[in-house]
Coordinates of C-alpha atoms and ligand atoms in Angstrom, one line a residue:
X1 CA 118.7 104.9 93.0
X2 CA 117.7 101.2 93.0
X3 CA 117.6 99.5 96.0
X4 CA 118.1 95.9 96.2
X5 CA 118.7 92.9 98.8
X6 CA 122.2 91.2 98.6
X7 CA 122.0 87.7 100.4
X8 CA 125.1 85.2 101.0
X9 CA 123.3 81.9 101.2
X10 CA 123.7 78.6 102.8
X11 CA 124.1 79.9 106.2
X12 CA 122.4 77.9 109.1
X13 CA 119.7 79.7 110.7
X14 CA 119.0 79.7 114.5
X15 CA 116.7 81.7 116.8
X16 CA 113.5 83.2 116.9
X17 CA 111.1 84.9 114.6
X18 CA 108.1 86.7 115.5
X19 CA 105.1 86.9 113.4
X20 CA 103.7 90.5 112.8
X21 CA 99.9 91.6 112.7
X22 CA 98.2 90.6 109.4
X23 CA 98.5 93.2 106.5
X24 CA 95.4 91.5 104.9
X25 CA 93.4 92.0 108.1
X26 CA 94.6 95.6 108.6
X27 CA 93.7 96.8 105.4
X28 CA 89.8 96.2 105.7
X29 CA 90.1 97.3 109.3
X30 CA 91.4 100.5 108.4
X31 CA 88.5 101.1 106.0
X32 CA 85.9 100.1 108.4
X33 CA 86.9 102.8 110.5
X34 CA 85.2 105.1 107.9
X35 CA 81.8 103.4 108.8
X36 CA 81.4 105.6 112.0
X37 CA 83.3 108.6 113.0
X38 CA 85.4 108.5 116.1
X39 CA 88.8 107.7 117.4
X40 CA 90.1 103.8 116.8
X41 CA 93.0 102.0 118.5
X42 CA 94.0 99.1 116.0
X43 CA 97.0 97.3 117.8
X44 CA 99.6 95.1 115.9
X45 CA 98.9 96.9 112.5
X46 CA 102.2 96.3 110.6
X47 CA 104.4 99.1 109.5
X48 CA 104.4 97.8 105.5
X49 CA 104.0 99.9 102.6
X50 CA 100.4 98.9 101.8
X51 CA 99.4 100.0 104.9
X52 CA 101.0 103.2 104.9
X53 CA 99.4 103.7 101.1
X54 CA 95.8 103.1 102.6
X55 CA 96.7 105.5 105.7
X56 CA 97.7 108.2 103.1
X57 CA 94.4 107.5 101.4
X58 CA 92.6 107.9 104.8
X59 CA 94.5 111.3 105.3
X60 CA 93.2 112.5 102.1
X61 CA 89.8 111.7 103.0
X62 CA 90.0 113.7 106.0
X63 CA 91.2 111.3 108.8
X64 CA 94.2 111.7 110.9
X65 CA 96.4 108.7 112.1
X66 CA 99.3 108.2 114.4
X67 CA 101.5 105.2 115.2
X68 CA 101.7 105.1 119.0
X69 CA 103.9 102.8 121.0
X70 CA 102.0 99.5 120.2
X71 CA 98.9 100.5 118.3
X72 CA 97.9 102.8 115.5
X73 CA 95.3 105.6 116.3
X74 CA 93.1 106.5 113.5
X75 CA 90.6 109.6 114.3
X76 CA 88.0 109.6 111.5
X77 CA 85.6 112.5 113.0
X78 CA 87.0 114.9 110.3
X79 CA 86.2 113.1 107.3
X80 CA 85.1 115.2 104.6
X81 CA 85.5 113.6 101.3
X82 CA 84.5 110.3 99.5
X83 CA 86.9 110.4 96.5
X84 CA 90.1 108.2 96.3
X85 CA 93.0 109.7 94.3
X86 CA 94.5 107.6 91.3
X87 CA 97.7 108.1 92.3
X88 CA 97.5 106.2 95.5
X89 CA 94.8 103.8 94.5
X90 CA 96.7 102.8 91.4
X91 CA 99.6 101.5 93.7
X92 CA 97.5 99.2 95.8
X93 CA 94.7 96.6 94.9
X94 CA 93.2 96.7 98.2
X95 CA 92.3 100.4 97.5
X96 CA 89.0 98.7 96.2
X97 CA 87.9 98.2 99.5
X98 CA 87.2 102.1 100.1
X99 CA 84.0 101.4 97.8
X100 CA 82.2 99.5 100.3
X101 CA 83.2 101.7 103.3
X102 CA 82.4 104.7 101.6
X103 CA 79.3 103.5 100.1
X104 CA 78.0 102.3 103.2
X105 CA 79.0 105.3 105.3
X106 CA 78.4 108.1 102.7
X107 CA 76.1 106.5 100.2
X108 CA 78.6 107.6 97.4
X109 CA 82.2 107.0 96.6
X110 CA 84.6 107.8 93.7
X111 CA 87.4 105.2 93.7
X112 CA 89.8 104.5 90.6
X113 CA 89.8 101.0 89.4
X114 CA 92.8 99.3 91.6
X115 CA 96.5 98.6 90.8
X116 CA 98.2 96.0 92.8
X117 CA 100.2 92.8 92.3
X118 CA 100.6 91.7 88.6
X119 CA 99.5 88.3 89.4
X120 CA 96.6 88.2 87.0
X121 CA 93.5 89.8 85.6
X122 CA 92.0 90.4 89.2
X123 CA 88.7 92.2 87.8
X124 CA 86.1 93.8 90.4
X125 CA 83.0 92.8 88.7
X126 CA 81.7 91.0 92.0
X127 CA 82.2 94.1 93.8
X128 CA 80.2 96.0 91.5
X129 CA 77.5 93.7 90.8
X130 CA 77.0 93.0 94.8
X131 CA 76.7 96.9 95.5
X132 CA 74.5 97.3 92.5
X133 CA 72.3 94.8 94.0
X134 CA 72.3 96.6 97.3
X135 CA 70.8 99.6 95.3
X136 CA 73.9 101.5 94.4
X137 CA 74.3 103.2 90.8
X138 CA 77.6 102.5 89.7
X139 CA 79.4 104.0 86.4
X140 CA 82.9 104.0 85.2
X141 CA 84.2 107.5 84.1
X142 CA 87.8 108.0 83.2
X143 CA 89.1 105.0 85.0
X144 CA 87.2 105.8 88.0
X145 CA 84.3 103.7 89.6
X146 CA 81.5 106.4 90.3
X147 CA 79.0 105.3 93.0
X148 CA 75.8 106.8 94.1
X149 CA 73.0 105.4 96.3
X150 CA 69.8 107.1 97.5
X151 CA 69.6 104.4 99.6
X152 CA 71.0 100.8 100.1
X153 CA 68.5 98.2 100.4
X154 CA 69.3 94.6 101.9
X155 CA 68.9 91.6 99.3
X156 CA 70.6 88.5 98.6
X157 CA 73.6 88.1 96.8
X158 CA 75.4 85.3 95.6
X159 CA 79.1 85.6 94.6
X160 CA 80.4 83.5 91.6
X161 CA 83.6 82.7 93.8
X162 CA 84.3 83.5 97.3
X163 CA 86.4 86.7 96.7
X164 CA 87.9 87.6 99.8
X165 CA 87.8 91.8 99.2
X166 CA 84.4 91.5 97.5
X167 CA 83.1 89.6 100.4
X168 CA 84.5 92.4 102.9
X169 CA 83.4 95.2 100.8
X170 CA 79.5 93.9 100.8
X171 CA 79.8 93.1 104.5
X172 CA 80.8 96.7 105.1
X173 CA 78.1 98.4 102.7
X174 CA 75.5 96.0 104.3
X175 CA 76.0 97.2 107.7
X176 CA 73.9 100.3 106.6
X177 CA 71.7 98.8 104.1
X178 CA 67.9 98.6 105.0
X179 CA 66.8 95.3 106.1
X180 CA 68.9 92.1 105.7
X181 CA 71.7 91.7 103.4
X182 CA 72.6 88.0 102.9
X183 CA 76.1 87.2 101.1
X184 CA 76.0 83.7 99.7
X185 CA 79.2 81.9 98.6
X186 CA 81.1 84.2 101.2
X187 CA 85.0 83.8 101.4
X188 CA 85.9 82.1 104.8
X189 CA 89.3 83.5 105.4
X190 CA 90.7 84.6 108.8
X191 CA 90.9 87.9 107.7
X192 CA 87.1 88.1 106.5
X193 CA 86.3 86.4 109.9
X194 CA 88.1 89.2 111.6
X195 CA 86.5 92.0 109.6
X196 CA 83.0 90.4 111.0
X197 CA 84.2 90.4 114.6
X198 CA 85.4 94.1 114.1
X199 CA 82.1 95.2 112.8
X200 CA 80.2 93.4 115.4
X201 CA 82.2 94.9 118.1
X202 CA 81.5 98.3 116.2
X203 CA 77.5 97.4 117.0
X204 CA 76.9 96.0 113.6
X205 CA 74.2 92.9 113.5
X206 CA 76.2 90.7 111.7
X207 CA 76.5 86.9 111.8
X208 CA 77.5 83.7 109.8
X209 CA 81.2 85.2 108.7
X210 CA 83.4 82.0 108.7
X211 CA 80.7 80.1 106.9
X212 CA 79.4 80.0 103.5
X213 CA 76.6 82.4 104.1
X214 CA 77.1 85.9 105.7
X215 CA 73.6 87.8 107.3
X216 CA 73.8 91.5 108.1
X217 CA 70.6 93.6 109.3
X218 CA 71.4 97.1 108.6
X219 CA 71.7 99.6 111.5
X220 CA 71.6 103.4 111.5
X221 CA 74.8 103.9 113.4
X222 CA 78.0 102.3 114.5
X223 CA 80.4 103.3 117.2
X224 CA 84.5 103.5 116.9
X225 CA 86.5 100.9 118.8
X226 CA 89.8 99.3 119.8
X227 CA 90.6 95.8 118.5
X228 CA 93.9 93.8 117.9
X229 CA 94.7 92.6 114.5
X230 CA 95.1 88.8 114.2
X231 CA 98.8 87.3 113.2
X232 CA 99.8 87.2 109.6
X233 CA 99.1 83.7 108.7
X234 CA 101.2 84.3 105.4
X235 CA 104.0 85.6 107.1
X236 CA 103.9 82.8 109.7
X237 CA 104.0 80.3 106.5
X238 CA 106.8 82.1 105.0
X239 CA 109.1 81.6 108.1
X240 CA 107.8 78.0 108.5
X241 CA 109.2 77.2 105.2
X242 CA 112.4 79.2 105.9
X243 CA 113.0 77.1 109.2
X244 CA 112.4 73.7 106.6
X245 CA 114.7 75.0 104.0
X246 CA 118.1 73.5 105.3
X247 CA 118.6 70.6 107.4
X248 CA 120.9 72.8 109.8
X249 CA 118.3 75.4 110.5
X250 CA 116.9 75.7 114.0
X251 CA 114.2 78.4 113.8
X252 CA 111.6 78.9 116.2
X253 CA 108.5 81.1 114.6
X254 CA 106.5 82.8 117.3
X255 CA 102.9 84.3 117.3
X256 CA 101.7 81.5 114.6
X257 CA 97.7 81.3 114.7
X258 CA 97.8 77.5 113.9
X259 CA 94.2 77.1 113.4
X260 CA 94.9 79.6 110.4
X261 CA 97.2 77.4 108.9
X262 CA 95.8 73.7 109.0
X263 CA 96.4 72.9 105.4
X264 CA 100.0 74.3 104.8
X265 CA 100.6 72.6 108.2
X266 CA 99.3 69.2 106.9
X267 CA 101.5 69.7 103.8
X268 CA 104.6 70.5 105.5
X269 CA 103.9 67.0 107.8
X270 CA 103.6 65.3 104.4
X271 CA 107.2 66.5 103.4
X272 CA 108.2 65.0 106.6
X273 CA 108.9 68.3 108.4
X274 CA 107.5 68.6 112.0
X275 CA 106.6 71.5 114.1
X276 CA 107.6 71.1 117.6
X277 CA 105.4 73.3 120.0
X278 CA 107.8 75.2 122.0
X279 CA 105.5 77.7 123.9
X280 CA 102.2 79.5 123.2
X281 CA 101.9 79.8 119.4
X282 CA 105.7 79.1 119.1
X283 CA 106.8 76.3 116.8
X284 CA 110.3 74.9 116.1
X285 CA 110.7 73.7 112.6
X286 CA 112.4 70.4 112.2
X287 CA 113.1 68.2 109.4
X288 CA 115.3 65.2 108.4
X289 CA 118.1 64.8 105.8
X290 CA 115.3 64.8 102.9
X291 CA 111.9 66.0 102.3
X292 CA 109.6 64.1 100.5
X293 CA 107.8 65.5 97.4
X294 CA 104.0 66.6 97.7
X295 CA 101.5 67.9 95.4
X296 CA 99.8 71.2 96.3
X297 CA 96.6 72.8 94.7
X298 CA 95.5 76.4 95.9
X299 CA 91.9 76.9 96.7
X300 CA 89.7 79.4 98.9
X301 CA 90.1 79.0 102.6
X302 CA 90.5 76.5 104.3
X303 CA 92.3 75.1 101.3
X304 CA 95.8 75.8 100.6
X305 CA 96.5 79.7 100.2
X306 CA 97.5 80.9 96.9
X307 CA 99.9 83.7 98.7
X308 CA 101.6 80.7 100.1
X309 CA 102.3 78.8 96.9
X310 CA 105.6 80.4 95.8
X311 CA 107.2 79.3 99.3
X312 CA 106.0 76.1 99.0
X313 CA 107.5 75.7 95.3
X314 CA 110.8 77.0 96.7
X315 CA 110.9 74.3 99.3
X316 CA 109.8 71.6 96.9
X317 CA 112.9 72.2 94.8
X318 CA 114.7 70.8 97.7
X319 CA 112.3 67.4 97.9
X320 CA 113.8 63.9 96.6
X321 CA 111.3 63.6 93.5
X322 CA 108.7 65.3 91.4
X323 CA 105.9 67.6 93.1
X324 CA 103.0 69.2 91.5
X325 CA 101.8 72.6 92.2
X326 CA 98.8 73.9 90.8
X327 CA 97.2 77.7 91.3
X328 CA 93.7 77.8 91.0
X329 CA 93.2 81.3 92.0
X330 CA 95.2 83.8 89.9
X331 CA 96.4 82.9 86.4
X332 CA 99.8 84.9 86.6
X333 CA 101.2 83.4 89.7
X334 CA 104.2 81.4 88.2
X335 CA 106.0 84.4 87.0
X336 CA 108.8 83.7 89.4
X337 CA 109.5 80.4 88.1
X338 CA 111.7 81.5 85.3
X339 CA 113.8 83.4 88.1
X340 CA 114.0 80.3 90.2
X341 CA 114.9 78.2 87.6
X342 CA 117.9 80.5 86.7
X343 CA 119.2 79.8 90.1
X344 CA 119.1 76.0 89.4
X345 CA 115.8 75.0 90.2
X346 CA 114.0 72.2 87.6
X347 CA 110.5 73.6 87.4
X348 CA 108.2 73.2 84.2
X349 CA 104.8 74.9 84.2
X350 CA 102.1 73.3 82.0
X351 CA 98.9 75.7 82.1
X352 CA 97.9 75.6 85.7
X353 CA 100.5 73.4 87.2
X354 CA 104.2 73.9 87.8
X355 CA 105.9 70.4 87.9
X356 CA 109.0 70.5 90.2
X357 CA 112.0 68.1 89.9
X358 CA 114.0 68.1 92.9
X359 CA 116.2 67.9 94.8
X360 CA 118.3 70.6 92.9
X361 CA 121.1 72.6 94.4
X362 CA 120.5 76.4 94.0
X363 CA 123.0 78.8 93.2
X364 CA 123.0 82.8 93.8
X365 CA 122.1 85.0 91.0
X366 CA 120.4 88.3 90.2
X367 CA 116.7 87.8 90.2
X368 CA 113.6 90.0 90.3
X369 CA 110.8 90.0 92.4
X370 CA 107.5 89.7 90.2
X371 CA 105.0 90.4 93.0
X372 CA 105.2 90.5 96.9
X373 CA 105.0 87.0 97.7
X374 CA 107.0 85.6 94.7
X375 CA 109.9 88.3 95.9
X376 CA 109.9 87.1 99.4
X377 CA 110.0 83.4 98.3
X378 CA 113.0 84.2 95.9
X379 CA 114.7 85.7 98.9
X380 CA 114.1 82.4 100.7
X381 CA 115.8 80.6 97.9
X382 CA 118.9 82.9 98.1
X383 CA 119.2 82.0 101.7
X384 CA 119.6 78.4 100.6
X385 CA 121.5 78.9 97.5
X386 CA 125.4 79.0 97.0
X387 CA 127.1 82.2 96.8
X388 CA 125.5 85.6 96.4
X389 CA 121.9 86.1 95.2
X390 CA 120.6 89.8 94.6
X391 CA 117.4 90.6 94.5
X392 CA 115.7 93.6 92.8
X393 CA 112.4 95.2 92.9
X394 CA 112.4 94.9 96.8
X395 CA 109.5 97.5 97.0
X396 CA 107.2 94.7 96.1
X397 CA 108.3 92.7 99.4
X398 CA 108.1 95.6 101.2
X399 CA 104.4 96.0 100.6
X400 CA 103.6 93.1 103.0
X401 CA 106.7 92.0 105.4
X402 CA 107.4 94.1 108.4
X403 CA 111.2 94.2 109.3
X404 CA 111.9 91.5 106.9
X405 CA 115.8 92.0 106.8
X406 CA 115.8 92.5 110.6
X407 CA 114.0 89.4 111.3
X408 CA 116.0 87.4 108.9
X409 CA 119.2 88.8 110.1
X410 CA 118.0 88.0 114.1
X411 CA 118.2 84.4 112.9
X412 CA 121.6 84.6 111.3
X413 CA 120.8 85.2 107.9
X414 CA 123.2 87.5 105.7
X415 CA 121.1 89.8 104.1
X416 CA 121.8 93.5 103.5
X417 CA 119.7 96.2 101.6
X418 CA 121.9 98.2 99.0
X419 CA 121.4 101.0 97.1
X420 CA 122.9 101.7 93.3
X421 CA 122.3 104.0 90.4
X422 CA 119.7 102.2 88.5
Ligands
UD1_1 C1 92.8 88.6 98.4 C2 94.0 88.8 99.3 C3 95.1 88.4 98.3 C4 95.2 86.8 98.3 C5 93.9 86.6 97.6 C6 93.2 85.4 97.6 C7 93.8 91.3 100.5 C8 94.2 92.5 100.4 N1 94.5 90.4 99.3 O1 92.8 89.5 97.0 O2 96.4 88.4 99.0 O3 96.0 86.5 97.2 O4 92.5 87.3 98.3 O5 93.3 84.6 98.5 O6 93.2 90.6 101.3 N2 87.4 87.9 91.0 C9 87.0 88.0 90.2 N3 86.0 89.3 90.2 C10 85.8 89.9 91.2 C11 86.6 89.6 92.3 C12 87.6 88.8 92.2 O7 86.6 87.4 88.9 O8 85.3 90.8 91.3 C13 88.5 86.6 90.9 C14 89.9 86.9 91.2 O9 90.5 87.4 89.7 C15 90.7 85.8 91.4 C16 89.5 85.2 92.5 O10 88.2 85.7 92.2 O11 90.8 84.6 90.4 C17 90.0 85.6 93.9 O12 90.3 86.8 94.1 P1 90.2 87.6 95.6 O13 89.5 86.5 96.6 O14 89.1 88.7 95.1 O15 91.3 88.0 95.7 P2 91.5 89.5 96.5 O16 90.3 90.0 97.3 O17 91.7 90.7 95.5

């Protein structure tokens, strides 16, 4: 059976949407529970496919988990394996995070080279190089990374690029490395900062997260804790764009961590869109008849997030003039442009830049999600398009959006999930 979204567009949207906890903060947090056996309560973990996939891997390793009323309980006292099965790892890129956690905790790991969204080459060389600099021996055997370390020894690691999950892996491994681990050119994303806070709460001697250089002094033991996951800045950005898509919309987005969205908010303002604060962390999105074209360039945090690039491209199809959107992080992140053009957009891709001519009315058509964010962006374009849009491959969207259909229906969107023979 093939599941798809069927959307009737052009309905003015009105009401409140609450942002869930961040998927990309939850995934490393789940892995970090391996660093100290015990019972953890993680509040606000979103119930999305990627999270369940990580939890299935945790179960395989010997952990027990349960979603209680408002938190996820993970018990890692019974961990008895350090190997991640291929069937699960191949579904999720973030499974690479088990590498740092397992090597840190048990000095050994077997982790298949990961799968995940097809947005680019996405190699893991920084992860491997960093761990071997810490003293781990790593070999590739039948697609599995096999890591062993007699002991880990702190050293200075310079990342070629501030990779998010490589930084997170090295932070986790560094917690148990003898002496001091220094990670230079570290990623500064809010999810990295969150992991830093979590590790510190667990007793790690770690500082500098959120800055270019992270310092960790290894410890013998950490302890289990309770912690609340930060709001999902990408989900927040998704719904802010949704609010701006049509002049008639009156959408309030709740639980927005404004500080994490500085660059996207600046871009919205340049477009002539305003965010009116209507409560603590709640914003009403307002726009006039027309929106202005802007140029967007993705960059590591605090630059413009690559994960919000497709949503801004959709919004810019409605701007009066030509916009340039440049993707600097992943090489395959314009696959959705073809689908968007079929809906009436006028976008040309030249190397790393999409040239968007607006405003173009959009009309419903069948489209295919090419990755998680692009898929959600196509749903947004369906909501401001005439007639019916059918979005296929919705499993990709469900990887990262909690209650997507319910949240959208809650503000009046006409969207439903249907099943058909494939
Ligand atoms: C994380 C996010 C993802 C987001 C991305 C960039 C999670 C689970 N995922 O992905 O949603 O889009 O950050 O903000 O948090 N690279 C290498 N070698 C490596 C590692 C990375 O060349 O060993 C390159 C990648 O191909 C890419 C760039 O570095 O061009 C950044 O990727 P990275 O920050 O590692 O992304 P992820 O951590 O996979």
